[in-house]
Amino acid sequence: MGLSIKPLADRVLVEPAPAETKTASGLIIPDNAKEKPQQGTVVAVGNGKVDEPLTVKVGDTVLYGKYGGTDLKLEGKDYLIMRESDILAII
């Protein structure tokens, strides 16, 4: 990926999955009504804490809380940086 950011401690950088643009029945969802995605791909991880090693790794697809993480824009792409404890599951 070559990103110039390295999360610290138990922080993880996640690239959110794109928001759905259509419903299951094929209706197009306008931009202002799209749900913020709650899953994404881990693109960078910190080194963990001495007593708490990280369990997620680069490439994992993860689920996180609706309001988890801090929005970040790097090299024209949107990312979230969050603590590993904000991640609910690896899928």
mmCIF file of C-alpha atoms in Angstrom:
data_model
loop_
_atom_site.group_PDB
_atom_site.id
_atom_site.type_symbol
_atom_site.label_atom_id
_atom_site.label_comp_id
_atom_site.label_asym_id
_atom_site.label_seq_id
_atom_site.Cartn_x
_atom_site.Cartn_y
_atom_site.Cartn_z
ATOM 1 C CA MET A 1 0.000 0.000 0.000
ATOM 2 C CA GLY A 2 2.852 2.365 0.713
ATOM 3 C CA LEU A 3 0.891 4.656 3.049
ATOM 4 C CA SER A 4 3.022 7.114 4.964
ATOM 5 C CA ILE A 5 1.250 6.578 8.277
ATOM 6 C CA LYS A 6 2.057 4.157 11.090
ATOM 7 C CA PRO A 7 -0.577 3.778 13.816
ATOM 8 C CA LEU A 8 0.760 3.816 17.378
ATOM 9 C CA ALA A 9 0.160 1.284 20.166
ATOM 10 C CA ASP A 10 -3.233 -0.441 19.791
ATOM 11 C CA ARG A 11 -4.495 1.751 16.951
ATOM 12 C CA VAL A 12 -5.536 0.354 13.580
ATOM 13 C CA LEU A 13 -6.029 2.095 10.212
ATOM 14 C CA VAL A 14 -9.110 0.810 8.354
ATOM 15 C CA GLU A 15 -10.273 1.506 4.805
ATOM 16 C CA PRO A 16 -14.101 1.500 5.018
ATOM 17 C CA ALA A 17 -16.027 -0.590 2.529
ATOM 18 C CA PRO A 18 -17.908 1.592 0.006
ATOM 19 C CA ALA A 19 -21.421 2.618 1.051
ATOM 20 C CA GLU A 20 -24.208 0.731 -0.654
ATOM 21 C CA THR A 21 -25.563 2.624 -3.652
ATOM 22 C CA LYS A 22 -28.588 0.379 -4.265
ATOM 23 C CA THR A 23 -31.062 -1.458 -2.078
ATOM 24 C CA ALA A 24 -31.548 -5.207 -2.414
ATOM 25 C CA SER A 25 -34.577 -4.509 -4.624
ATOM 26 C CA GLY A 26 -32.539 -2.239 -6.918
ATOM 27 C CA LEU A 27 -33.575 1.223 -5.717
ATOM 28 C CA ILE A 28 -30.776 3.793 -5.948
ATOM 29 C CA ILE A 29 -29.884 5.372 -2.602
ATOM 30 C CA PRO A 30 -29.113 9.126 -2.738
ATOM 31 C CA ASP A 31 -25.773 10.243 -1.250
ATOM 32 C CA ASN A 32 -27.359 12.001 1.731
ATOM 33 C CA ALA A 33 -29.258 8.834 2.765
ATOM 34 C CA LYS A 34 -26.385 6.346 2.525
ATOM 35 C CA GLU A 35 -25.504 4.543 5.731
ATOM 36 C CA LYS A 36 -21.931 4.963 6.909
ATOM 37 C CA PRO A 37 -20.334 1.545 6.301
ATOM 38 C CA GLN A 38 -19.562 -0.484 9.402
ATOM 39 C CA GLN A 39 -17.019 -2.812 7.880
ATOM 40 C CA GLY A 40 -13.703 -2.311 6.219
ATOM 41 C CA THR A 41 -10.228 -3.656 5.568
ATOM 42 C CA VAL A 42 -7.280 -3.199 7.923
ATOM 43 C CA VAL A 43 -4.480 -1.409 6.023
ATOM 44 C CA ALA A 44 -2.023 -0.643 8.859
ATOM 45 C CA VAL A 45 -1.618 -1.638 12.507
ATOM 46 C CA GLY A 46 0.364 -0.358 15.473
ATOM 47 C CA ASN A 47 2.754 -2.470 17.510
ATOM 48 C CA GLY A 48 0.215 -3.176 20.258
ATOM 49 C CA LYS A 49 0.815 -2.645 23.948
ATOM 50 C CA VAL A 50 3.352 -4.581 26.004
ATOM 51 C CA ASP A 51 0.643 -6.551 27.837
ATOM 52 C CA GLU A 52 -1.899 -6.548 24.949
ATOM 53 C CA PRO A 53 -0.657 -7.696 21.529
ATOM 54 C CA LEU A 54 -2.911 -6.882 18.566
ATOM 55 C CA THR A 55 -5.115 -9.657 17.208
ATOM 56 C CA VAL A 56 -6.004 -7.999 13.880
ATOM 57 C CA LYS A 57 -3.552 -7.858 11.003
ATOM 58 C CA VAL A 58 -3.236 -6.049 7.685
ATOM 59 C CA GLY A 59 -5.727 -7.470 5.188
ATOM 60 C CA ASP A 60 -8.354 -8.514 7.766
ATOM 61 C CA THR A 61 -11.946 -7.511 7.032
ATOM 62 C CA VAL A 62 -13.440 -6.166 10.250
ATOM 63 C CA LEU A 63 -16.736 -4.939 11.677
ATOM 64 C CA TYR A 64 -16.738 -1.843 13.889
ATOM 65 C CA GLY A 65 -19.292 0.270 15.720
ATOM 66 C CA LYS A 66 -21.371 2.803 13.806
ATOM 67 C CA TYR A 67 -19.526 5.745 15.352
ATOM 68 C CA GLY A 68 -16.155 4.028 15.822
ATOM 69 C CA GLY A 69 -12.899 5.631 14.825
ATOM 70 C CA THR A 70 -11.766 9.017 13.597
ATOM 71 C CA ASP A 71 -12.197 9.968 9.938
ATOM 72 C CA LEU A 72 -8.950 10.572 8.091
ATOM 73 C CA LYS A 73 -8.175 11.443 4.470
ATOM 74 C CA LEU A 74 -4.829 10.249 3.086
ATOM 75 C CA GLU A 75 -3.686 10.517 -0.510
ATOM 76 C CA GLY A 76 -7.264 11.274 -1.605
ATOM 77 C CA LYS A 77 -8.841 8.232 0.086
ATOM 78 C CA ASP A 78 -10.994 8.019 3.203
ATOM 79 C CA TYR A 79 -9.829 5.969 6.179
ATOM 80 C CA LEU A 80 -10.705 5.474 9.830
ATOM 81 C CA ILE A 81 -8.175 5.226 12.626
ATOM 82 C CA MET A 82 -9.433 3.468 15.735
ATOM 83 C CA ARG A 83 -8.322 1.489 18.752
ATOM 84 C CA GLU A 84 -8.460 -2.255 18.281
ATOM 85 C CA SER A 85 -11.044 -2.349 21.094
ATOM 86 C CA ASP A 86 -13.441 -0.405 18.782
ATOM 87 C CA ILE A 87 -13.370 -3.366 16.387
ATOM 88 C CA LEU A 88 -16.219 -5.767 17.073
ATOM 89 C CA ALA A 89 -15.221 -8.762 14.918
ATOM 90 C CA ILE A 90 -13.008 -10.087 12.142
ATOM 91 C CA ILE A 91 -15.119 -11.498 9.300
#
